[in-house]
mmCIF file of C-alpha atoms in Angstrom:
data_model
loop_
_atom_site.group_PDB
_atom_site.id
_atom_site.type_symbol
_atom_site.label_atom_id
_atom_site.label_comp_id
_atom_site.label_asym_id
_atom_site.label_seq_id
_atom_site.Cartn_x
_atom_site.Cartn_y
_atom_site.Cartn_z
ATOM 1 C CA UNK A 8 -14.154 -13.349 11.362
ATOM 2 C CA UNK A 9 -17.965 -12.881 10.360
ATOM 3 C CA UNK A 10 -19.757 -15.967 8.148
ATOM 4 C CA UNK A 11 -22.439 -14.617 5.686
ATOM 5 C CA UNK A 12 -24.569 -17.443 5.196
ATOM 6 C CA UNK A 13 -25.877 -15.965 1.605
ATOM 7 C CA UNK A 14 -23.476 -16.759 -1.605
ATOM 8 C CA UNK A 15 -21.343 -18.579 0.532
ATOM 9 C CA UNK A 16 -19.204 -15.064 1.352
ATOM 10 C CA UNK A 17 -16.557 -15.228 3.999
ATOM 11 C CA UNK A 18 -15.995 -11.336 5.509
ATOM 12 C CA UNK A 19 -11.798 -11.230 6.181
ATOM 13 C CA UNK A 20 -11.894 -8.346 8.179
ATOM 14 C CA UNK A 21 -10.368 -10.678 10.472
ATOM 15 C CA UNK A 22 -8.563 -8.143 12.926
ATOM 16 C CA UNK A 23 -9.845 -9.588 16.153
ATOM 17 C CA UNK A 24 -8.235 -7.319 19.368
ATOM 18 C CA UNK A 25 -5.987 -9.215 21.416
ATOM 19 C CA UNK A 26 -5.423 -12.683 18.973
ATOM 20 C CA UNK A 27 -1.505 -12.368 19.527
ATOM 21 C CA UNK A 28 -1.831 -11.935 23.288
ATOM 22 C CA UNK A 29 -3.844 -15.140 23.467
ATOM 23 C CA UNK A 30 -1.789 -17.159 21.874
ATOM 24 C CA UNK A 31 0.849 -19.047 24.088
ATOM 25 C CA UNK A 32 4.375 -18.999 22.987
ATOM 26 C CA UNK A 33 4.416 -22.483 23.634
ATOM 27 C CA UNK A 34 2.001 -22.915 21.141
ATOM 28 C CA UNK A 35 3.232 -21.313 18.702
ATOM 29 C CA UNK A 36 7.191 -22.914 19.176
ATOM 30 C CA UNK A 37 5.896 -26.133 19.471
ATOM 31 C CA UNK A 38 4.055 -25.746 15.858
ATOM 32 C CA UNK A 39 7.044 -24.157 14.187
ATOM 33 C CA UNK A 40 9.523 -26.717 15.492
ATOM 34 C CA UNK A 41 7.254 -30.045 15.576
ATOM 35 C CA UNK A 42 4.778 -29.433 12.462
ATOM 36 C CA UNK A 43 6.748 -26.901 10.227
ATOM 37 C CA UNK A 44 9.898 -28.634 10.484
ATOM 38 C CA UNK A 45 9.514 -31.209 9.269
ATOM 39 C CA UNK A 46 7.071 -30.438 6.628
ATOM 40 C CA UNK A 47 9.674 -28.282 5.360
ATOM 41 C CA UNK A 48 12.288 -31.322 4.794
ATOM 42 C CA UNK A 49 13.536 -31.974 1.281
ATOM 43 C CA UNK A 50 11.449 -28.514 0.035
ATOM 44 C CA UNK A 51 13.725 -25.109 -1.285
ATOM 45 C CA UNK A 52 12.086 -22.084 -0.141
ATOM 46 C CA UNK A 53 11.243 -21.298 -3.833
ATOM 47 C CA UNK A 54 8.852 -24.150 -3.388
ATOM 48 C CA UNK A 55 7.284 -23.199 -0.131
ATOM 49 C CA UNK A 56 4.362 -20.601 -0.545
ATOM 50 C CA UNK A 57 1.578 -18.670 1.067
ATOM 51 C CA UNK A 58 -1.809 -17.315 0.065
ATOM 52 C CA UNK A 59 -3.978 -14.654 2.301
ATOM 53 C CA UNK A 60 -6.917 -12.381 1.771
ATOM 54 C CA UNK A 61 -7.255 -9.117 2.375
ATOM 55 C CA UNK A 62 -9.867 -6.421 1.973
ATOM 56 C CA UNK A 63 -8.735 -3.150 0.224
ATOM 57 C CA UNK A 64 -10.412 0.165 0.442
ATOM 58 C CA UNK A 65 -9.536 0.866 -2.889
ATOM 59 C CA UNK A 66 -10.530 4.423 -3.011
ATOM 60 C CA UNK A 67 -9.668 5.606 0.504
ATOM 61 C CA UNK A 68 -7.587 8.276 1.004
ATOM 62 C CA UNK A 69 -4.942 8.792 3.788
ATOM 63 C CA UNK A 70 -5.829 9.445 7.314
ATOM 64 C CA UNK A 71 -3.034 11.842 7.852
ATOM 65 C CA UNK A 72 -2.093 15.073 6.345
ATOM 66 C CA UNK A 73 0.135 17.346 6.339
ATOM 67 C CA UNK A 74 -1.485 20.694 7.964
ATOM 68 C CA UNK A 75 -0.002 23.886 9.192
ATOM 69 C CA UNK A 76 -0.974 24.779 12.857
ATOM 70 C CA UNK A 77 -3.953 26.319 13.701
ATOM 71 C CA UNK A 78 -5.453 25.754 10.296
ATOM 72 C CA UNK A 79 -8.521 24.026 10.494
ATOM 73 C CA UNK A 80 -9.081 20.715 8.506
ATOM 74 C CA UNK A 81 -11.693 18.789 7.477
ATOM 75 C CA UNK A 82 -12.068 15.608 5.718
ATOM 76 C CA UNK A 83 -14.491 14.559 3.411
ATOM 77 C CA UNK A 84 -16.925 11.492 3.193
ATOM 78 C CA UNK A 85 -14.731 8.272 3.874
ATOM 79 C CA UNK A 86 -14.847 5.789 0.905
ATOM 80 C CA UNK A 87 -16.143 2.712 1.508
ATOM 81 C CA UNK A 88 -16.077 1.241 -2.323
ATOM 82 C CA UNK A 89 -13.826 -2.419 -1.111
ATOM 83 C CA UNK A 90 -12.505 -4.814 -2.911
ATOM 84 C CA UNK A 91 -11.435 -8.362 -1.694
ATOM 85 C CA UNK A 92 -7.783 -9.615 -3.053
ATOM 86 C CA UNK A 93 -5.959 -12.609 -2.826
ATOM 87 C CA UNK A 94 -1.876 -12.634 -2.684
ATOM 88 C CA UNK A 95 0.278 -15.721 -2.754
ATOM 89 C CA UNK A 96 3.832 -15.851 -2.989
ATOM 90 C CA UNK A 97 6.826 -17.988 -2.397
ATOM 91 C CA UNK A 98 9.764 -17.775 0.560
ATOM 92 C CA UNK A 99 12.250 -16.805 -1.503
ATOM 93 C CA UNK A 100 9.914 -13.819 -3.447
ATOM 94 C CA UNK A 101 10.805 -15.279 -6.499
ATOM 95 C CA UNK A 102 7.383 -16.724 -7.493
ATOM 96 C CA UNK A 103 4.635 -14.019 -6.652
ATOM 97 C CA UNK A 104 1.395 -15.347 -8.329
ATOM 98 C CA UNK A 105 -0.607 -12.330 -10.021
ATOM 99 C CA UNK A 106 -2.750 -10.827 -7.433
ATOM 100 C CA UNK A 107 -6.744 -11.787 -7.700
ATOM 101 C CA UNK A 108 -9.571 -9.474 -6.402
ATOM 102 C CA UNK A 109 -13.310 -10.246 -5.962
ATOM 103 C CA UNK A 110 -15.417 -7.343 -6.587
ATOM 104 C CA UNK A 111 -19.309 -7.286 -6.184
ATOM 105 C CA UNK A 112 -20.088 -6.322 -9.959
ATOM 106 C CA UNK A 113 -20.163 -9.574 -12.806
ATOM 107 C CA UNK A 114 -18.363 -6.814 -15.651
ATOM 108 C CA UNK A 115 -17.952 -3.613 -14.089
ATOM 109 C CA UNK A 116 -18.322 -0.965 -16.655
ATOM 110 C CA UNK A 117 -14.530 0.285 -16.834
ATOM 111 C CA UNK A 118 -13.879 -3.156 -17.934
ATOM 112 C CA UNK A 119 -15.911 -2.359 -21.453
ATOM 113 C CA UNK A 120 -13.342 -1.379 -23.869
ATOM 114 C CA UNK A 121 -10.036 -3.357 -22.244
ATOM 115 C CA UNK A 122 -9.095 -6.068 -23.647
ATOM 116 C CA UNK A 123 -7.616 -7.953 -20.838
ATOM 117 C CA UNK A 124 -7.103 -7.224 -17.248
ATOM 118 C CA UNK A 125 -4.159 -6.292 -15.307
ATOM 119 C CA UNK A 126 -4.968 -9.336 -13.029
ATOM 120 C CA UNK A 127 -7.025 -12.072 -12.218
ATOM 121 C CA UNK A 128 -10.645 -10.557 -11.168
ATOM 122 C CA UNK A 129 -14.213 -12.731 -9.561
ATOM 123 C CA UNK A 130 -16.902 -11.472 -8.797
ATOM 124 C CA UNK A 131 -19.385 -12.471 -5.539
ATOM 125 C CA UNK A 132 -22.273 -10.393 -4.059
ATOM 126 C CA UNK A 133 -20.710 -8.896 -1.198
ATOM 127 C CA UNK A 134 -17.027 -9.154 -2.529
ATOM 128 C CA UNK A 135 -15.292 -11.490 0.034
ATOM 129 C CA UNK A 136 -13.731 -14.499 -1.453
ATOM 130 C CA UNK A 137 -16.263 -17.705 -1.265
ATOM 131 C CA UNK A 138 -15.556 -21.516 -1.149
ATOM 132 C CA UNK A 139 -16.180 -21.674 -4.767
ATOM 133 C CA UNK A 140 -13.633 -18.681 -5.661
ATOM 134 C CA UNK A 141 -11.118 -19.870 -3.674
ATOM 135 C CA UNK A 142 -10.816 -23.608 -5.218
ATOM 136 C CA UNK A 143 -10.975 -21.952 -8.613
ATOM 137 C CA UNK A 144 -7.690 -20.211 -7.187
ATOM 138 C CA UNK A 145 -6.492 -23.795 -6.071
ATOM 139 C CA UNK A 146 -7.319 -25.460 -9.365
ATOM 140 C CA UNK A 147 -5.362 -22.875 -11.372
ATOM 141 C CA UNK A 148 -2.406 -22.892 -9.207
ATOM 142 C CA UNK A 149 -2.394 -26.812 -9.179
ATOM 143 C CA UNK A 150 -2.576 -26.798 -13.389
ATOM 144 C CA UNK A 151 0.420 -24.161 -13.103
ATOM 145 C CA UNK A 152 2.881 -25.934 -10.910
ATOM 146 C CA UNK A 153 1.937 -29.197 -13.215
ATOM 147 C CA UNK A 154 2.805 -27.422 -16.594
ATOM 148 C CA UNK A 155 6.190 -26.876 -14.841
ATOM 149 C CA UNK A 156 6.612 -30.093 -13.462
ATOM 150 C CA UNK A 157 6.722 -28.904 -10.191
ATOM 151 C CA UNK A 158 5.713 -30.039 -6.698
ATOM 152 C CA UNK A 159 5.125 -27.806 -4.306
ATOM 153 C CA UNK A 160 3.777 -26.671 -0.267
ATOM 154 C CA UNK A 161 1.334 -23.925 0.418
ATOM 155 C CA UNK A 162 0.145 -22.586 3.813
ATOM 156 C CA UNK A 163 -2.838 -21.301 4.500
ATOM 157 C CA UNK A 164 -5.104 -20.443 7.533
ATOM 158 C CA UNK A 165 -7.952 -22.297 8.699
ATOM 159 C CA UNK A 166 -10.509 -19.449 6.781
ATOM 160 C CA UNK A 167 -13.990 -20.638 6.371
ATOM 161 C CA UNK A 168 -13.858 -19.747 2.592
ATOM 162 C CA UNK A 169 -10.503 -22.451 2.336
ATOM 163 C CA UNK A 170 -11.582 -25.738 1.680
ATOM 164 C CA UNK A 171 -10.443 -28.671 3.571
ATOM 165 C CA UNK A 172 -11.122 -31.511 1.189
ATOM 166 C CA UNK A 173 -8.344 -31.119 -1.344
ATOM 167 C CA UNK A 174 -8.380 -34.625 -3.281
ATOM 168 C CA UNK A 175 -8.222 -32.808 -6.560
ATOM 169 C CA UNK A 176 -4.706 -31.410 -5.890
ATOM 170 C CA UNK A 177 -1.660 -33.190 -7.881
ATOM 171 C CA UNK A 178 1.074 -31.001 -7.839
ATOM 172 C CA UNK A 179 0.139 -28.558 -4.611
ATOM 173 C CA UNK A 180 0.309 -29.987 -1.169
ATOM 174 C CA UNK A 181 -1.591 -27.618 1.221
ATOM 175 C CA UNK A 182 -1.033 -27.275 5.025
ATOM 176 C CA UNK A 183 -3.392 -24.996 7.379
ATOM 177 C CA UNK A 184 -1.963 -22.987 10.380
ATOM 178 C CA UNK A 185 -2.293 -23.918 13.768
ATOM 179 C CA UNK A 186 -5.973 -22.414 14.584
ATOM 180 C CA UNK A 187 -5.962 -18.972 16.127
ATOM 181 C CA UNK A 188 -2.537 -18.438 15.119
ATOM 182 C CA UNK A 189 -2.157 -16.347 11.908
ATOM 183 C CA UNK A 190 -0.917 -13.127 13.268
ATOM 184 C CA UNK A 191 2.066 -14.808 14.692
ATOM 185 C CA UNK A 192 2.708 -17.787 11.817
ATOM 186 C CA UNK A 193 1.588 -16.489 8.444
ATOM 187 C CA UNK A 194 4.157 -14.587 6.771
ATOM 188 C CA UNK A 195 1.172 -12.580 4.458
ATOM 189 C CA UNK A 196 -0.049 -11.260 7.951
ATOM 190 C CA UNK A 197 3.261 -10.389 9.646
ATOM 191 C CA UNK A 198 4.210 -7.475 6.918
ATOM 192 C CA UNK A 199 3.724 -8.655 3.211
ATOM 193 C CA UNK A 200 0.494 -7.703 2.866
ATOM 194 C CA UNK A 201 1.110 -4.301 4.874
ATOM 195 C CA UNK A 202 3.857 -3.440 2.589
ATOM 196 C CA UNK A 203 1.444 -4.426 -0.855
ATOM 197 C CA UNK A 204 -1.035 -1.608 0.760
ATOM 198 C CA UNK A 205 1.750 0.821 1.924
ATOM 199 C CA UNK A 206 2.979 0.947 -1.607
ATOM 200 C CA UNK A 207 -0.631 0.982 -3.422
ATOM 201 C CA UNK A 208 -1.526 4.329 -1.210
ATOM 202 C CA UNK A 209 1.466 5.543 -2.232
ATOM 203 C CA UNK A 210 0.855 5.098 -5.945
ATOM 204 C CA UNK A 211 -3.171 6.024 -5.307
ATOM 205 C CA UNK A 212 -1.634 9.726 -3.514
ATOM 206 C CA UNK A 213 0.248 10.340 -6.255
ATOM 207 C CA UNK A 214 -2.172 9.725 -8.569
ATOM 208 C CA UNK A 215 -5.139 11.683 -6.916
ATOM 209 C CA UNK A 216 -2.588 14.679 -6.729
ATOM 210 C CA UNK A 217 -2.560 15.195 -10.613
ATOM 211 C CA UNK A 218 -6.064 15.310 -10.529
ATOM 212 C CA UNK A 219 -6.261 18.033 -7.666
ATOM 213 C CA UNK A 220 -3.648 20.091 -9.474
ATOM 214 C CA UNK A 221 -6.570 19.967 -12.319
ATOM 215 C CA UNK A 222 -9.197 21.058 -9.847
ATOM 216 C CA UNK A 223 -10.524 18.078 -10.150
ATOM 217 C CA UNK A 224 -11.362 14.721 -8.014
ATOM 218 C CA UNK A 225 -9.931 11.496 -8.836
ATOM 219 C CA UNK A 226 -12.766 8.855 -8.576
ATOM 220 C CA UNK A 227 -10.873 5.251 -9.431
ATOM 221 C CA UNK A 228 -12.535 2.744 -11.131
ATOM 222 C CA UNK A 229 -11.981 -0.993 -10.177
ATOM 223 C CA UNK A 230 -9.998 -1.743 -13.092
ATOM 224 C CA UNK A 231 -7.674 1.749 -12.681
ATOM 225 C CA UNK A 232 -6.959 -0.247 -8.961
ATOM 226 C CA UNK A 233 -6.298 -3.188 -10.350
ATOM 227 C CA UNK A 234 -3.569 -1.586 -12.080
ATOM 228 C CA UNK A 235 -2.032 0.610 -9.602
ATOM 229 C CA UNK A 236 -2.364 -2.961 -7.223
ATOM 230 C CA UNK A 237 -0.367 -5.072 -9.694
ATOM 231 C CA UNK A 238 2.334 -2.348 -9.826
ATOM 232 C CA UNK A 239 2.531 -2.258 -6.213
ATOM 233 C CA UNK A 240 2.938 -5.813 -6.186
ATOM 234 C CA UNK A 241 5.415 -5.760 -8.744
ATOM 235 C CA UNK A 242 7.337 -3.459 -6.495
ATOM 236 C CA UNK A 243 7.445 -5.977 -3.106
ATOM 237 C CA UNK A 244 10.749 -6.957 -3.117
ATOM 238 C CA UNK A 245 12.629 -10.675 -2.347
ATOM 239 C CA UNK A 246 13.810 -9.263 0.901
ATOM 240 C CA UNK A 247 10.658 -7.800 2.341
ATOM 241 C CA UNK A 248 9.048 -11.724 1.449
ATOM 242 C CA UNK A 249 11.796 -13.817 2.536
ATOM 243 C CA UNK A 250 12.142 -11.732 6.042
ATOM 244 C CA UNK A 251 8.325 -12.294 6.600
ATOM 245 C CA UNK A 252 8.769 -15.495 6.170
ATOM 246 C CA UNK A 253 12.046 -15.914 8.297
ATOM 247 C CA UNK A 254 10.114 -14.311 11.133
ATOM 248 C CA UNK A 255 7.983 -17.067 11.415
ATOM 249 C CA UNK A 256 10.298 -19.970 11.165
ATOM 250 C CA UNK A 257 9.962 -20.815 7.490
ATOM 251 C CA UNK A 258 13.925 -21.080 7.864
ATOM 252 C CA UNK A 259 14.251 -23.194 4.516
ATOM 253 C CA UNK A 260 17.495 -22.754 2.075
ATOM 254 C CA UNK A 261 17.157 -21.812 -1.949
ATOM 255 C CA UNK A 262 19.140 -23.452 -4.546
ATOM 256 C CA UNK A 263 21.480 -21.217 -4.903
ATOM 257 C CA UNK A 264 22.402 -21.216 -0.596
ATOM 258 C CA UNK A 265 22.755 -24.884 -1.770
ATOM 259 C CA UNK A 266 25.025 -24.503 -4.212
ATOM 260 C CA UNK A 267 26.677 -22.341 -2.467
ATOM 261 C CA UNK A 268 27.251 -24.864 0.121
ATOM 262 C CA UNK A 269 28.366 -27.688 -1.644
ATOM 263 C CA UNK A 270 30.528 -25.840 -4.018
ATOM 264 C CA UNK A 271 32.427 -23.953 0.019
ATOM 265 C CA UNK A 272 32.791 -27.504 1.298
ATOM 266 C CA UNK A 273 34.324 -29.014 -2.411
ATOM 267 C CA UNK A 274 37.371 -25.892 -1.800
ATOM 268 C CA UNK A 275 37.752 -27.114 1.974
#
């Protein structure tokens, strides 16, 4: 994880070689079954969330083809246009909060003639979430879960950009990972977030092969992948969520396990 000491910026390409072979299974059992535990008690999993960065390469094309042998190939000029964007969801999938992305531009041009955006969209110098960005996330998440009267937990990792002093929070109780620990404890990290960019390709692909079949090259503006992002996001489904979350202990019931319980034991 690299600091950038100018506008506060936070760089999240945070793949560090060898972070899951340094961590001890001891470790990581011990903060599962001593911390999570019990900070779990007396929450459903529909009340249990967690938030993550990523950066997106929003224009980037696959690095695999399809090719017949002995035909050369060449690819062009790698993009390297990147977004930042935030996902948070819940451990059942049933709450996921519309994505947010940080670009570098204050009101990119595409954004000229829509009248509102697909999804939440900042803006900081170099595009990586900052302090500032991130408790603007906090603050509107707090005012949400308070206009439904709710109460809820969120996870997150110990990210320069995530503040630790958290007073202003009344209806969101945050709790960070253990340090050094997110690619074997944070459900975003162990497949949600792979599956979010597995499905935006996917939609980008398809999208860029209309254009070829015009002879032409599709160039996509921020706000065309903010749209195709949202749809992907649309399309992660309860399952994929909830068994990213299993994986890592976050082995909480939903209402409806609960009323499925009570209502198995009142036929006994």
């Amino acid at each position: 994880m690299v600091v950038q000491l100018h506008d506060n910026a936070v760089n999240l390409n945070r793949a560090v070689c060898g972070e899951s072979a340094a961590v001890s299974d001891e470790s990581v059992e011990h903060w599962k079954e001593e911390v999570l535990s019990p900070i779990l008690e007396g929450f459903e999993s529909g009340d249990v969330y967690n938030v993550d960065e990523t950066g997106l390469f929003y224009q980037l094309m696959p690095t695999k083809t399809v090719s017949v042998k002995g035909e050369a190939y060449h690819k062009g000029r790698m993009s390297k246009q990147r977004i930042t964007v935030l996902l948070c969801s819940n451990a059942d999938g049933s709450d996921k909060l519309d994505p947010t992305v940080i670009g570098k531009f204050h009101k990119p041009h595409c954004f000229k003639n829509s009248a509102t955006l697909p999804c939440t969209y900042y803006r900081s110098k170099s595009a990586w979430i900052t302090v500032d960005l991130f408790i603007k996330f906090l603050q509107a998440s707090d005012a949400r879960m308070g206009a439904r009267n709710r109460k809820v937990v969120l996870f997150m990792d110990k990210c320069p950009a995530h503040p630790t002093n958290l007073g202003f929070l009344q209806n969101v109780k945050v709790h960070f990972f253990l340090a050094h620990c997110t690619s074997r404890l944070q459900p975003m990290v162990l497949g949600i977030i792979h599956s979010l960019k597995s499905k935006y390709q996917k939609a980008f692909v398809l999208k860029a092969l209309v254009f070829i079949d015009r002879n032409e090259v599709l160039k996509l503006s921020i706000l065309q992948a903010m749209h195709l992002l949202t749809g992907a996001w649309k399309m992660s489904t309860k399952e994929t969520i909830s068994n990213c979350f299993h994986k890592v202990g976050f082995n909480v019931m939903s209402s409806h396990d609960k009323d499925g319980d009570e209502s198995s034991s009142g036929h006994a």
